[in-house]
Each structure stands twice: as C-alpha cells, then as structure tokens.
C-alpha cells in the first residue's frame, strides 16, 4: 500500500512543482517553468497532459507578457505531447485565451501557433472545433480577439465544406467593416493571403468589394495596407478583370491624399507591375510612375526612384527602349537635381543600371551627362552611389570613355575635406582598380593611394594600408615590388614620425600578400634599420611588426636577423618598447 502511495506521489510531483513555480513571485522562475513544459508533459504522459496540464495552463493565463509569450510558443509544438493530431484540439482553449490578451506580440505568437496546429486537425475536427474558435474570436467583445481572428481564415478555408466557407467569408467581411481601425488594419493586412485560397467566383463577388471598401477607408493606415492586397488580388485575375475590378482602386491609391498611401504604391511598384501584366503596365503604370517621380513628398519620390531600374528592366523588350527614352528618362533627368538629397541618393544607386538596358549610344548621349552631374553633387552619398555602381556602365561604354569623365570626380572625392568621404572612396578603390585596369590605375590613381598614407586623419591612414593590401591581391606581388613597396619604404625616412609608423603598418599588411622572399629581401632591412629610431613609439611598433611578419619569414632569417633586433629592443630604456619586444620574442620563440 505504501509503495502504491509513493508511486502516486511520484506521478503528482511534476505538476506540483510546475504549479509551485508558476505561482512563484520571481518572473524568471515562472518563465523557466514554462520553458520546461515539454519535459513536464513527458513526465506526466499524454493522458494527464490533456486532462490536467492543459486545463491548468488555460486557467492560469494572467501572467507577465514574457511568460505568456513563451507559453504561446511552446503550445505550437505540443501536438505529439497531447497524443498526436487526434487530440490536437486540446490545445485550442489556452491558445484562444492567449489570442485575446492585450500585448500584441503574445497575440501574434498565439495566432502563429494556431496556424501551425490548424493543419494537424482532421477536416471533421477543423469544422467542429477550429472554425468555431475562429468565429468566436471574430465576434469577440474586445478588438484584440477580432484582430487575432483575421490571421486564421486562410489556414482553415480550403479544408471545410461550402456552407462553412460561406460563413467564413461573411465573418471576414464583417471584420473588414469593423468600427475599430486596428481590426480593419488586421483584415486589410490578411486580405491578400485570404484571396489566394478563395475560389475565383467568390474572389470577384465577395473579396473585391471588401478590397474596394478598405482602399477607401477613412484611415490612411488601413488604405496603405490595401495596396499590398492589391498585388495578391491582381496576380489571381485575368487581364480584363484586373482592368475592370482592380485598376480603378489602384488609380485612386496612386493619387491618394495621404503621402503614406502613395509611398506604399511606390514601394510595391515592381510587384504591382508583375501582377498586372505588360499591357496594363504600358497603358497605366508608366503614367503612375511619372506621377510618383514628380510627387510633392520626398519620401514618395525616393521610393519611386529606387524602383526605376527594376521597372525598366521588366518592361516588354518589344517597346522597352523607346518607352524609357520618351516617358521615363525625362522624369529621371529632373530628379538628378532634386532638392532632397535622399531622392538623389536613391536615384544614384539605380541609375547606372539603366545603361545595359539602353545600350552604348543612349548611355553616352543621355546617361553620361547625368552621371557626371551626380558625380559633382554636393552630397557625398550621391557621388559614392554612382562610383560604387560603375561596373554596369563600364561593360556598356568601355573604360576609356568612362575614365576621361570620371577621373576628375574621383580625384575630387579623394581629396574631399570631409574625412568620411575620403574613407568611403578608399573602400571603393580596389573595385575601381579592377574595372580600370593596372595601366590606367598606375597612371592616374596610384599617386592618390600613396597620398592617403600620409593623411592627417589616422582612420584614413589605416584604411589606406588595407587598401594597398587589396590592390596587391588584385594586381600581384610583382606589381607591388615595382610600384608600391619602394614608395612605402621611402616613408621610413620621413621627418614626421607618424608617417614612419604608417610605413610599418603598411609592411604589416603587405608581408601577408607579398610572401617570404619579398618580405625578407625588401621590407625586413627597412624594419631593422627603424629599430634604432629616436621615437619610442616607432621602436615599439618595430617590435610589433617583427612579431606580425615573423610567420612569413623562414626560421634561419628569424634566427640571424629578427632575434638580435628584438634582444636589443628588449633592453631599451623605454618600458613600452621593452614590453612589446618581450611579447614579440615570446611569440617568435614558438614559430
């Protein structure tokens, strides 16, 4: 008898611990307890999980948001722990409660878990248990439950009978007309998803009126979500239906009084283009793009400018070039001198992409003047966006044409008074070098790269040394030997000790890409000479450089040349020099 009592006590133990921990004042303990739910459930077994654990959880939903969020997430993975799909309906009550709480992230997670387990219901259970839950949520007193309901229609619609489908459509229509803007927003955000599962005849008779109504809502936050639904709906209809049922609403959104709605049209413009097809694009969307590029709000113009390249690329090749030249390029030309720098920067990031579409002649005649104008823009971001996309144009018109026009602008950026602009152009230099080729680079840009090594801003000098490394990776160590290394080593005699230190920093990075021979024969002698520099900062950087290039050198070179120098520095009168020398000796001893 005692044994029997003890086994029954053991079986009660996990749930008792859970109850204790869930009632604990410490939020962290309650959270840990929720995260261990699956372990507790396994200890209880499927039957007691269904009969005790799930009801207990359903009754205790009054906790901190953090705990409720963890619970909503856990329940989505609980199907096997309650006995599989046959019993998955047991999870509906706690998730239904969680879908009505005030905190949005908890509700969203509960809806996500409900969507996850909906597919595990049999069609009979779906109709008998899941759909009633959706109905209860959609007619709940609080707007929180009605917003949650919006996300559940599409996951159950396809697997229920036609009369239940009709009920679901009716409930969704009611949510689209709800008094609370938050509910209408939720319905608008899920309308496109619902449209994809509804039969075509009901899409036309039931959902499109909802879409039209939401697109005319008094709240712009609802209207802008209708634009997203527009993409899904248009992609499901035949062209004549799109023209008749969708385009009137889209026209209205494009000229909406709220800039946020027009911004959404601009932001989704290429999605709309692929949804409505080539004919409507030619007849209507080109005009919409023109009006968005001339919009009174800078945010709208910037969003539209961002889409210009992709829109032009997706036009029908049969009429693409003349249409761009006559209907789009004039508007693009105006944006080049837009008063807002974000608009100009957005355009600069895509305008180069028009070059392959329009070909060599049009690029030279029409686009190149625009590029040059943008390269002289006051805003550095505009100039950098042009330079970072040079490869598109390079392929079309060739480097000679491009370099004559670009070089002055590159030099200007390289010497800009704002150091961040100089820093950005340094980062693009390896890309430019690859496009321009070694001969042109040596002739026109090499001097700039060397000048950056003696810039008065440390960040520029540091970036310039890394730039040298990337250039050597691109052009090879022979190029480095003849072009870069002599100039770097000459800095070791510079009067300014900061420039002498830059010489050491450059050797640090060049040794990695130039290899053993060049490092030992060309660079090491200079480093050794600098060990007797009068400035302690230079001497301890010699120790750091020897430590850095040690792995590149062969052991005999380390023994005969590096160790004697480090021993000398290790008895230096400056404490920092001694410290870095001893550190370098310890590292080199292990090589």
Coordinates of C-alpha atoms in Angstrom, one line a residue:
X1 CA 0.0 0.0 0.0
X2 CA 2.8 2.3 0.9
X3 CA 4.5 1.6 -2.4
X4 CA 1.3 2.4 -4.2
X5 CA 1.0 5.7 -2.4
X6 CA 4.6 6.5 -3.2
X7 CA 4.2 5.9 -6.9
X8 CA 1.1 8.1 -7.0
X9 CA 3.0 10.8 -5.2
X10 CA 5.8 10.5 -7.7
X11 CA 3.3 10.9 -10.6
X12 CA 1.9 14.0 -9.0
X13 CA 5.3 15.5 -8.3
X14 CA 5.9 17.2 -11.8
X15 CA 2.6 19.0 -11.8
X16 CA 3.0 20.1 -8.2
X17 CA 6.4 21.5 -9.0
X18 CA 5.0 23.3 -12.0
X19 CA 2.1 24.8 -10.0
X20 CA 4.6 26.0 -7.3
X21 CA 6.9 27.5 -9.9
X22 CA 4.1 29.1 -11.9
X23 CA 2.9 30.8 -8.7
X24 CA 6.3 32.0 -7.7
X25 CA 6.8 35.7 -7.3
X26 CA 10.0 35.5 -9.4
X27 CA 9.2 36.1 -13.1
X28 CA 12.3 34.2 -14.1
X29 CA 11.3 31.1 -12.2
X30 CA 7.8 31.2 -13.9
X31 CA 9.5 31.7 -17.3
X32 CA 11.9 28.7 -16.7
X33 CA 8.9 26.6 -15.7
X34 CA 7.1 27.4 -18.9
X35 CA 10.2 26.6 -21.0
X36 CA 10.3 23.2 -19.3
X37 CA 6.7 22.4 -20.2
X38 CA 7.6 19.7 -22.7
X39 CA 9.7 17.9 -20.1
X40 CA 6.9 18.1 -17.5
X41 CA 4.4 16.9 -20.1
X42 CA 6.6 13.8 -21.0
X43 CA 6.8 13.0 -17.2
X44 CA 3.0 13.2 -16.9
X45 CA 2.2 11.2 -20.1
X46 CA -0.3 12.2 -22.8
X47 CA -3.4 11.4 -20.9
X48 CA -2.6 13.5 -17.8
X49 CA -1.2 16.3 -20.1
X50 CA -4.6 16.5 -21.7
X51 CA -6.7 16.1 -18.5
X52 CA -4.5 18.1 -16.0
X53 CA -1.8 20.2 -17.6
X54 CA -3.7 21.8 -20.4
X55 CA -6.7 22.8 -18.2
X56 CA -4.3 24.2 -15.6
X57 CA -2.5 26.3 -18.2
X58 CA -5.8 27.5 -19.6
X59 CA -6.9 28.7 -16.1
X60 CA -3.6 30.5 -15.3
X61 CA -3.4 32.9 -18.2
X62 CA -3.0 36.1 -16.3
X63 CA 0.8 36.4 -16.2
X64 CA 3.6 38.7 -17.3
X65 CA 3.8 39.1 -21.1
X66 CA 7.2 37.4 -21.2
X67 CA 5.8 34.3 -19.7
X68 CA 2.7 34.3 -21.9
X69 CA 4.9 34.7 -25.0
X70 CA 6.9 31.6 -24.0
X71 CA 3.7 29.7 -23.4
X72 CA 2.2 30.7 -26.8
X73 CA 5.3 29.5 -28.5
X74 CA 5.5 26.2 -26.5
X75 CA 1.9 25.2 -27.3
X76 CA 2.6 25.4 -31.0
X77 CA 4.9 22.4 -30.7
X78 CA 2.7 20.4 -28.3
X79 CA 0.8 18.2 -30.7
X80 CA 2.8 15.0 -30.1
X81 CA 2.7 15.6 -26.3
X82 CA -1.1 15.5 -26.1
X83 CA -1.4 12.3 -28.2
X84 CA -0.9 13.5 -31.8
X85 CA -3.3 15.0 -34.4
X86 CA -6.3 13.1 -33.0
X87 CA -6.2 15.2 -29.8
X88 CA -4.7 18.4 -31.1
X89 CA -8.0 20.2 -30.4
X90 CA -7.0 20.1 -26.7
X91 CA -4.5 22.9 -27.4
X92 CA -7.2 25.3 -28.7
X93 CA -8.6 26.6 -25.4
X94 CA -5.3 28.0 -24.0
X95 CA -4.3 29.4 -27.4
X96 CA -7.7 31.0 -27.8
X97 CA -7.2 32.8 -24.4
X98 CA -3.7 33.9 -25.4
X99 CA -5.1 35.3 -28.7
X100 CA -7.2 37.7 -26.8
X101 CA -4.6 39.3 -24.5
X102 CA -3.7 42.9 -24.7
X103 CA 0.0 42.6 -25.6
X104 CA 0.4 42.4 -29.4
X105 CA 3.5 40.1 -29.5
X106 CA 1.7 37.5 -27.4
X107 CA -1.4 37.6 -29.6
X108 CA 0.7 37.3 -32.7
X109 CA 2.6 34.3 -31.3
X110 CA -0.6 32.6 -30.3
X111 CA -2.0 33.1 -33.8
X112 CA 1.2 31.7 -35.3
X113 CA 0.8 28.6 -33.1
X114 CA -2.9 28.3 -34.0
X115 CA -2.0 28.5 -37.7
X116 CA 0.7 25.8 -37.1
X117 CA -1.7 23.3 -35.5
X118 CA -4.6 24.0 -37.9
X119 CA -3.1 21.8 -40.5
X120 CA -2.9 18.9 -37.9
X121 CA -6.7 18.9 -37.4
X122 CA -8.7 16.4 -39.4
X123 CA -11.4 18.0 -41.7
X124 CA -14.1 17.0 -39.2
X125 CA -12.2 18.5 -36.2
X126 CA -11.4 21.6 -38.2
X127 CA -15.2 22.2 -38.8
X128 CA -16.3 21.1 -35.4
X129 CA -13.6 22.8 -33.2
X130 CA -11.2 25.1 -35.1
X131 CA -13.8 27.1 -37.1
X132 CA -16.0 27.8 -34.1
X133 CA -12.8 29.2 -32.4
X134 CA -12.3 31.5 -35.4
X135 CA -15.9 32.5 -35.3
X136 CA -15.8 33.3 -31.5
X137 CA -12.6 35.3 -31.9
X138 CA -14.0 37.3 -34.9
X139 CA -17.2 38.2 -32.9
X140 CA -15.4 38.9 -29.6
X141 CA -16.2 41.9 -27.5
X142 CA -12.6 43.1 -27.4
X143 CA -10.9 44.3 -30.6
X144 CA -7.8 42.2 -29.5
X145 CA -9.7 38.9 -30.3
X146 CA -11.1 40.3 -33.6
X147 CA -7.6 41.3 -34.8
X148 CA -6.3 37.8 -34.0
X149 CA -9.1 36.2 -35.9
X150 CA -8.0 37.9 -39.2
X151 CA -5.0 35.7 -39.4
X152 CA -6.8 32.4 -39.1
X153 CA -9.3 32.4 -42.0
X154 CA -6.8 31.5 -44.8
X155 CA -5.5 28.4 -42.9
X156 CA -8.8 26.7 -42.5
X157 CA -10.8 27.9 -45.5
X158 CA -9.7 25.3 -48.1
X159 CA -10.5 22.2 -45.9
X160 CA -14.1 22.9 -44.9
X161 CA -17.4 22.4 -46.7
X162 CA -19.1 25.1 -48.8
X163 CA -21.6 26.3 -46.2
X164 CA -18.8 26.8 -43.6
X165 CA -16.8 28.6 -46.3
X166 CA -19.7 31.0 -46.9
X167 CA -19.9 31.7 -43.1
X168 CA -16.1 32.4 -43.0
X169 CA -16.4 34.9 -45.9
X170 CA -19.3 36.6 -44.1
X171 CA -17.3 36.9 -40.9
X172 CA -14.3 38.2 -42.8
X173 CA -16.5 40.9 -44.5
X174 CA -17.7 41.9 -41.0
X175 CA -14.1 42.3 -39.8
X176 CA -13.4 44.5 -42.9
X177 CA -16.2 46.8 -41.8
X178 CA -15.4 46.7 -38.1
X179 CA -15.8 50.0 -36.1
X180 CA -12.2 49.7 -34.7
X181 CA -9.4 50.8 -37.1
X182 CA -7.0 48.3 -35.7
X183 CA -9.3 45.4 -36.7
X184 CA -9.8 46.9 -40.2
X185 CA -6.0 47.1 -40.5
X186 CA -5.6 43.5 -39.5
X187 CA -8.2 42.5 -42.0
X188 CA -6.5 44.5 -44.7
X189 CA -3.1 43.0 -44.0
X190 CA -4.6 39.5 -44.3
X191 CA -6.9 40.1 -47.3
X192 CA -4.3 39.2 -49.9
X193 CA -3.5 36.0 -48.1
X194 CA -7.2 35.1 -47.9
X195 CA -7.7 36.0 -51.6
X196 CA -5.2 33.3 -52.6
X197 CA -7.3 30.5 -51.1
X198 CA -10.8 31.7 -52.0
X199 CA -12.4 30.4 -55.2
X200 CA -12.2 32.8 -58.2
X201 CA -16.0 33.4 -58.4
X202 CA -16.1 34.5 -54.7
X203 CA -12.9 36.5 -55.1
X204 CA -14.8 38.6 -57.6
X205 CA -18.2 38.7 -55.8
X206 CA -17.1 38.8 -52.1
X207 CA -13.5 39.9 -51.7
X208 CA -13.1 42.6 -54.3
X209 CA -15.9 44.7 -52.7
X210 CA -14.0 44.3 -49.3
X211 CA -10.8 45.4 -51.0
X212 CA -12.5 48.4 -52.6
X213 CA -14.0 49.4 -49.3
X214 CA -10.7 49.1 -47.4
X215 CA -8.9 51.1 -50.1
X216 CA -11.4 53.9 -49.4
X217 CA -11.2 53.7 -45.6
X218 CA -11.1 57.0 -43.7
X219 CA -7.8 55.8 -42.0
X220 CA -4.7 56.0 -44.2
X221 CA -3.1 53.2 -42.2
X222 CA -5.8 50.9 -43.5
X223 CA -5.7 52.3 -47.1
X224 CA -2.0 51.7 -47.4
X225 CA -2.4 48.0 -46.4
X226 CA -5.0 47.7 -49.2
X227 CA -2.2 48.4 -51.7
X228 CA -0.4 45.1 -50.5
X229 CA -3.7 43.2 -51.0
X230 CA -3.9 44.7 -54.5
X231 CA -0.7 42.9 -55.5
X232 CA -2.1 39.5 -54.5
X233 CA -5.6 40.1 -56.0
X234 CA -4.3 41.4 -59.3
X235 CA -2.0 38.4 -59.7
X236 CA -5.0 36.0 -59.4
X237 CA -7.2 37.6 -62.0
X238 CA -7.3 37.7 -65.8
X239 CA -6.2 40.9 -67.5
X240 CA -9.7 42.1 -68.4
X241 CA -10.8 41.5 -64.7
X242 CA -7.8 43.4 -63.4
X243 CA -8.7 46.3 -65.7
X244 CA -12.3 46.3 -64.5
X245 CA -12.0 45.3 -60.9
X246 CA -8.6 46.4 -59.6
X247 CA -7.3 49.4 -61.7
X248 CA -9.9 52.0 -60.6
X249 CA -8.9 51.4 -56.9
X250 CA -5.1 51.4 -57.8
X251 CA -5.6 54.7 -59.7
X252 CA -7.2 56.2 -56.6
X253 CA -4.3 54.9 -54.4
X254 CA -1.7 56.4 -56.7
X255 CA -3.2 59.9 -56.2
X256 CA -4.4 59.4 -52.6
X257 CA -4.4 62.5 -50.4
X258 CA -2.1 60.7 -47.9
X259 CA 1.6 60.5 -48.8
X260 CA 1.9 57.2 -46.9
X261 CA -0.5 55.5 -49.3
X262 CA 1.3 56.9 -52.3
X263 CA 4.6 55.8 -50.7
X264 CA 3.2 52.2 -50.4
X265 CA 2.2 52.2 -54.1
X266 CA 5.8 53.4 -55.0
X267 CA 7.3 50.8 -52.6
X268 CA 5.3 47.9 -54.1
X269 CA 5.6 49.2 -57.7
X270 CA 7.5 46.4 -59.3
X271 CA 5.3 43.8 -57.5
X272 CA 2.3 45.6 -59.0
X273 CA 4.0 45.6 -62.4
X274 CA 4.4 41.8 -62.4
X275 CA 0.9 41.3 -61.0
X276 CA -1.0 43.4 -63.6
X277 CA 0.9 42.3 -66.7
X278 CA 2.7 44.0 -69.6
X279 CA -0.3 45.6 -71.4
X280 CA -1.7 47.4 -68.3
X281 CA 1.9 48.3 -67.3
X282 CA 2.3 50.1 -70.7
X283 CA -1.1 51.7 -70.6
X284 CA -1.3 52.7 -67.0
X285 CA 1.7 52.0 -64.8
X286 CA 4.1 54.2 -66.8
X287 CA 1.8 57.1 -66.1
X288 CA 1.6 56.2 -62.4
X289 CA 5.4 56.1 -62.2
X290 CA 5.7 59.5 -63.8
X291 CA 3.3 61.0 -61.2
X292 CA 5.2 59.2 -58.3
X293 CA 8.5 60.5 -59.6
X294 CA 7.0 64.1 -59.5
X295 CA 5.3 63.6 -56.1
X296 CA 5.3 66.5 -53.7
X297 CA 6.7 64.3 -50.9
X298 CA 10.4 63.5 -51.0
X299 CA 9.8 60.0 -49.4
X300 CA 7.5 59.1 -52.3
X301 CA 9.9 60.3 -54.9
X302 CA 12.8 58.4 -53.3
X303 CA 10.8 55.2 -53.1
X304 CA 9.7 55.6 -56.8
X305 CA 13.3 56.4 -57.8
X306 CA 14.5 53.2 -56.2
X307 CA 12.2 51.2 -58.5
X308 CA 13.2 52.8 -61.8
X309 CA 15.8 50.3 -62.8
X310 CA 13.8 47.2 -61.9
X311 CA 10.7 48.6 -63.6
X312 CA 12.5 49.4 -66.8
X313 CA 14.2 46.0 -66.8
X314 CA 10.8 44.3 -66.6
X315 CA 9.2 46.2 -69.5
X316 CA 8.4 44.2 -72.6
X317 CA 11.6 44.3 -74.8
X318 CA 9.4 45.0 -77.9
X319 CA 8.8 48.6 -76.7
X320 CA 11.2 49.0 -73.8
X321 CA 13.8 51.3 -75.2
X322 CA 11.6 53.9 -76.9
X323 CA 9.2 53.9 -73.9
X324 CA 12.0 54.6 -71.4
X325 CA 13.5 57.3 -73.6
X326 CA 10.2 59.2 -74.1
X327 CA 8.3 58.5 -70.9
X328 CA 10.7 57.8 -68.1
X329 CA 14.1 59.3 -68.8
X330 CA 12.8 63.0 -68.9
X331 CA 11.5 62.4 -65.3
X332 CA 14.7 60.8 -64.2
X333 CA 16.6 63.8 -65.5
X334 CA 14.6 66.1 -63.3
X335 CA 15.4 64.0 -60.2
X336 CA 19.1 64.4 -60.8
X337 CA 18.8 68.0 -59.5
X338 CA 16.1 67.2 -56.9
X339 CA 16.3 69.5 -53.8
X340 CA 16.2 66.4 -51.5
X341 CA 19.5 64.5 -51.1
X342 CA 17.7 61.2 -50.2
X343 CA 15.9 61.3 -53.5
X344 CA 19.2 62.0 -55.4
X345 CA 21.0 59.3 -53.5
X346 CA 18.2 56.7 -54.2
X347 CA 18.4 57.6 -57.9
X348 CA 22.2 57.4 -57.9
X349 CA 22.1 53.9 -56.5
X350 CA 20.0 52.6 -59.5
X351 CA 20.6 55.0 -62.5
X352 CA 23.7 53.2 -63.6
X353 CA 21.6 50.1 -64.1
X354 CA 19.8 51.8 -67.0
X355 CA 23.0 51.7 -69.0
X356 CA 22.8 47.9 -70.1
X357 CA 19.1 48.4 -70.9
X358 CA 19.6 51.5 -73.1
X359 CA 22.8 50.5 -74.8
X360 CA 26.1 52.3 -75.7
X361 CA 24.7 55.2 -77.9
X362 CA 22.0 56.2 -75.4
X363 CA 24.3 55.9 -72.4
X364 CA 26.9 58.2 -73.9
X365 CA 24.4 60.7 -75.2
X366 CA 21.8 60.7 -72.4
X367 CA 23.0 59.0 -69.3
X368 CA 26.7 60.0 -69.1
X369 CA 25.8 63.7 -68.6
X370 CA 23.5 62.7 -65.7
X371 CA 26.2 60.5 -64.1
X372 CA 28.7 63.4 -64.4
X373 CA 26.2 65.8 -62.9
X374 CA 25.7 63.4 -60.0
X375 CA 29.4 63.0 -59.5
X376 CA 29.6 66.7 -58.9
X377 CA 26.7 66.7 -56.5
X378 CA 27.2 68.4 -53.1
X379 CA 26.0 65.2 -51.3
X380 CA 28.8 62.7 -50.9
X381 CA 26.3 59.8 -50.7
X382 CA 25.1 60.6 -54.2
X383 CA 28.7 60.6 -55.6
X384 CA 29.6 57.4 -53.8
X385 CA 26.4 55.6 -55.1
X386 CA 27.5 56.5 -58.6
X387 CA 31.1 55.3 -58.2
X388 CA 30.0 52.0 -56.5
X389 CA 27.9 51.0 -59.5
X390 CA 30.4 51.8 -62.2
X391 CA 30.7 48.3 -63.4
X392 CA 27.3 48.4 -65.1
X393 CA 28.4 51.3 -67.3
X394 CA 31.9 50.1 -67.8
X395 CA 30.5 47.0 -69.6
X396 CA 28.5 49.1 -71.9
X397 CA 30.7 52.0 -73.0
X398 CA 34.2 50.8 -72.1
X399 CA 36.7 52.2 -69.7
X400 CA 38.3 54.9 -71.9
X401 CA 35.1 56.9 -72.3
X402 CA 34.3 56.4 -68.7
X403 CA 37.7 57.2 -67.2
X404 CA 38.0 60.6 -69.0
X405 CA 34.7 61.7 -67.5
X406 CA 35.1 60.1 -64.1
X407 CA 38.7 60.8 -63.1
X408 CA 38.2 64.5 -62.1
X409 CA 35.2 63.4 -59.9
X410 CA 37.2 60.6 -58.3
X411 CA 40.2 62.9 -57.6
X412 CA 37.8 65.4 -56.1
X413 CA 36.2 62.9 -53.7
X414 CA 39.7 61.5 -52.8
X415 CA 40.7 65.0 -51.6
X416 CA 37.3 65.9 -50.1
X417 CA 37.6 68.0 -46.9
X418 CA 35.3 65.5 -45.0
X419 CA 37.4 62.6 -44.0
X420 CA 34.4 60.2 -44.1
X421 CA 34.1 60.9 -47.8
X422 CA 37.8 60.2 -48.3
X423 CA 37.3 57.0 -46.3
X424 CA 34.4 55.8 -48.4
X425 CA 36.3 56.4 -51.7
X426 CA 39.3 54.4 -50.4
X427 CA 36.9 51.5 -49.8
X428 CA 35.8 51.6 -53.5
X429 CA 39.4 51.9 -54.8
X430 CA 40.0 48.2 -55.2
X431 CA 36.7 47.9 -57.1
X432 CA 37.7 50.8 -59.3
X433 CA 41.2 49.3 -59.8
X434 CA 39.6 46.1 -61.0
X435 CA 37.5 48.0 -63.5
X436 CA 40.1 50.4 -64.7
X437 CA 43.0 48.0 -65.1
X438 CA 46.6 48.2 -63.9
X439 CA 47.9 50.6 -66.5
X440 CA 45.2 53.3 -66.1
X441 CA 45.4 52.8 -62.3
X442 CA 49.2 53.4 -62.2
X443 CA 48.9 56.4 -64.4
X444 CA 46.0 58.2 -62.7
X445 CA 45.2 56.8 -59.3
X446 CA 48.4 55.3 -57.7
X447 CA 49.5 58.7 -56.5
X448 CA 46.2 59.2 -54.7
X449 CA 46.6 55.9 -52.9
X450 CA 50.1 56.8 -51.7
X451 CA 48.9 60.3 -50.7
X452 CA 46.3 58.7 -48.3
X453 CA 49.1 57.0 -46.4
X454 CA 50.2 60.4 -45.1
X455 CA 46.7 61.8 -44.5
X456 CA 46.4 63.8 -41.2
X457 CA 43.5 61.5 -40.1
X458 CA 44.5 58.2 -38.6
X459 CA 41.4 56.3 -39.8
X460 CA 42.4 57.3 -43.4
X461 CA 46.0 56.2 -43.0
X462 CA 44.8 52.9 -41.6
X463 CA 42.3 52.3 -44.4
X464 CA 44.9 53.3 -46.9
X465 CA 47.2 50.5 -45.7
X466 CA 44.4 47.9 -46.0
X467 CA 43.7 49.4 -49.5
X468 CA 47.3 48.6 -50.5
X469 CA 46.8 45.0 -49.5
X470 CA 43.7 44.6 -51.6
X471 CA 45.4 46.2 -54.6
X472 CA 48.3 43.8 -54.3
X473 CA 45.9 40.9 -54.1
X474 CA 44.3 42.3 -57.4
X475 CA 47.5 43.2 -59.3
X476 CA 50.0 40.7 -57.9
X477 CA 53.3 40.9 -55.9
X478 CA 55.4 41.8 -58.9
X479 CA 53.4 45.0 -59.3
X480 CA 53.8 45.6 -55.6
X481 CA 57.6 45.2 -55.9
X482 CA 57.9 47.7 -58.7
X483 CA 55.2 50.2 -57.8
X484 CA 54.2 50.2 -54.1
X485 CA 57.0 48.9 -52.0
X486 CA 59.6 51.5 -53.0
X487 CA 57.2 54.3 -52.1
X488 CA 56.3 52.7 -48.8
X489 CA 59.9 52.1 -47.8
X490 CA 60.8 55.7 -48.6
X491 CA 58.4 56.8 -45.8
X492 CA 60.8 55.2 -43.3
X493 CA 63.0 58.3 -43.7
X494 CA 60.1 60.8 -43.4
X495 CA 60.6 63.6 -40.8
X496 CA 57.1 63.0 -39.4
X497 CA 57.2 60.0 -37.0
X498 CA 53.5 59.3 -37.7
X499 CA 54.4 58.7 -41.4
X500 CA 57.3 56.4 -40.3
X501 CA 54.8 54.4 -38.3
X502 CA 52.5 54.2 -41.3
X503 CA 55.4 52.7 -43.2
X504 CA 55.5 49.9 -40.5
X505 CA 51.7 49.5 -40.7
X506 CA 51.9 49.1 -44.4
X507 CA 54.7 46.5 -44.1
X508 CA 52.5 44.5 -41.6
X509 CA 49.7 44.1 -44.2
X510 CA 51.9 43.8 -47.4
X511 CA 54.0 41.0 -45.9
X512 CA 50.9 38.8 -45.8
X513 CA 50.2 39.1 -49.6
X514 CA 53.8 39.6 -50.9
X515 CA 55.3 36.3 -49.5
X516 CA 58.6 35.3 -47.9
X517 CA 61.1 36.4 -50.5
X518 CA 59.9 40.0 -51.0
X519 CA 59.4 40.4 -47.2
X520 CA 62.8 39.1 -46.3
X521 CA 64.8 40.9 -49.1
X522 CA 63.0 44.2 -49.5
X523 CA 61.0 45.0 -46.4
X524 CA 62.8 43.4 -43.4
X525 CA 66.1 45.5 -43.8
X526 CA 64.0 48.7 -43.5
X527 CA 62.2 47.4 -40.4
X528 CA 65.6 46.5 -38.8
X529 CA 67.0 50.0 -39.6
X530 CA 64.0 51.6 -37.9
X531 CA 64.7 49.7 -34.7
X532 CA 67.2 52.5 -33.8
X533 CA 64.6 55.3 -34.5
X534 CA 64.7 58.2 -32.0
X535 CA 61.0 58.0 -31.2
X536 CA 60.0 55.2 -28.7
X537 CA 56.5 54.8 -30.5
X538 CA 58.3 53.9 -33.7
X539 CA 60.7 51.4 -31.9
X540 CA 57.9 49.5 -30.2
X541 CA 56.0 49.4 -33.5
X542 CA 59.1 47.8 -35.0
X543 CA 58.8 45.1 -32.3
X544 CA 55.1 44.6 -33.2
X545 CA 55.9 44.5 -36.9
X546 CA 58.6 41.8 -36.4
X547 CA 56.0 39.8 -34.4
X548 CA 53.5 40.2 -37.2
X549 CA 55.8 39.3 -40.1
X550 CA 57.5 36.5 -38.2
X551 CA 55.2 33.7 -39.6
X552 CA 56.0 34.9 -43.2
X553 CA 59.8 34.6 -42.7
X554 CA 61.9 31.4 -42.7
X555 CA 63.5 30.2 -39.5
X556 CA 67.1 30.9 -40.5
X557 CA 66.1 34.6 -41.2
X558 CA 64.4 34.8 -37.8
X559 CA 67.5 33.4 -36.0
X560 CA 70.1 35.6 -37.8
X561 CA 68.2 38.9 -38.2
X562 CA 65.0 39.2 -36.2
X563 CA 66.0 37.8 -32.8
X564 CA 69.1 40.0 -32.4
X565 CA 67.0 43.1 -33.1
X566 CA 64.3 42.1 -30.5
X567 CA 67.0 41.3 -27.9
X568 CA 68.4 44.8 -28.4
X569 CA 64.9 46.3 -28.1
X570 CA 64.3 44.2 -25.0
X571 CA 67.0 46.2 -23.2
X572 CA 65.6 49.5 -24.4
X573 CA 65.3 52.3 -21.8
X574 CA 61.6 52.8 -22.7
X575 CA 59.3 50.5 -20.8
X576 CA 56.7 50.2 -23.6
X577 CA 59.5 49.2 -26.1
X578 CA 60.7 46.6 -23.7
X579 CA 57.2 45.2 -23.1
X580 CA 56.4 44.8 -26.8
X581 CA 59.9 43.4 -27.6
X582 CA 59.5 40.7 -24.9
X583 CA 56.0 39.9 -26.2
X584 CA 57.3 39.6 -29.7
X585 CA 60.2 37.4 -28.5
X586 CA 57.7 35.0 -26.8
X587 CA 55.6 34.7 -30.0
X588 CA 58.6 34.2 -32.3
X589 CA 60.1 31.6 -30.0
X590 CA 57.1 29.4 -30.8
X591 CA 57.5 29.7 -34.5

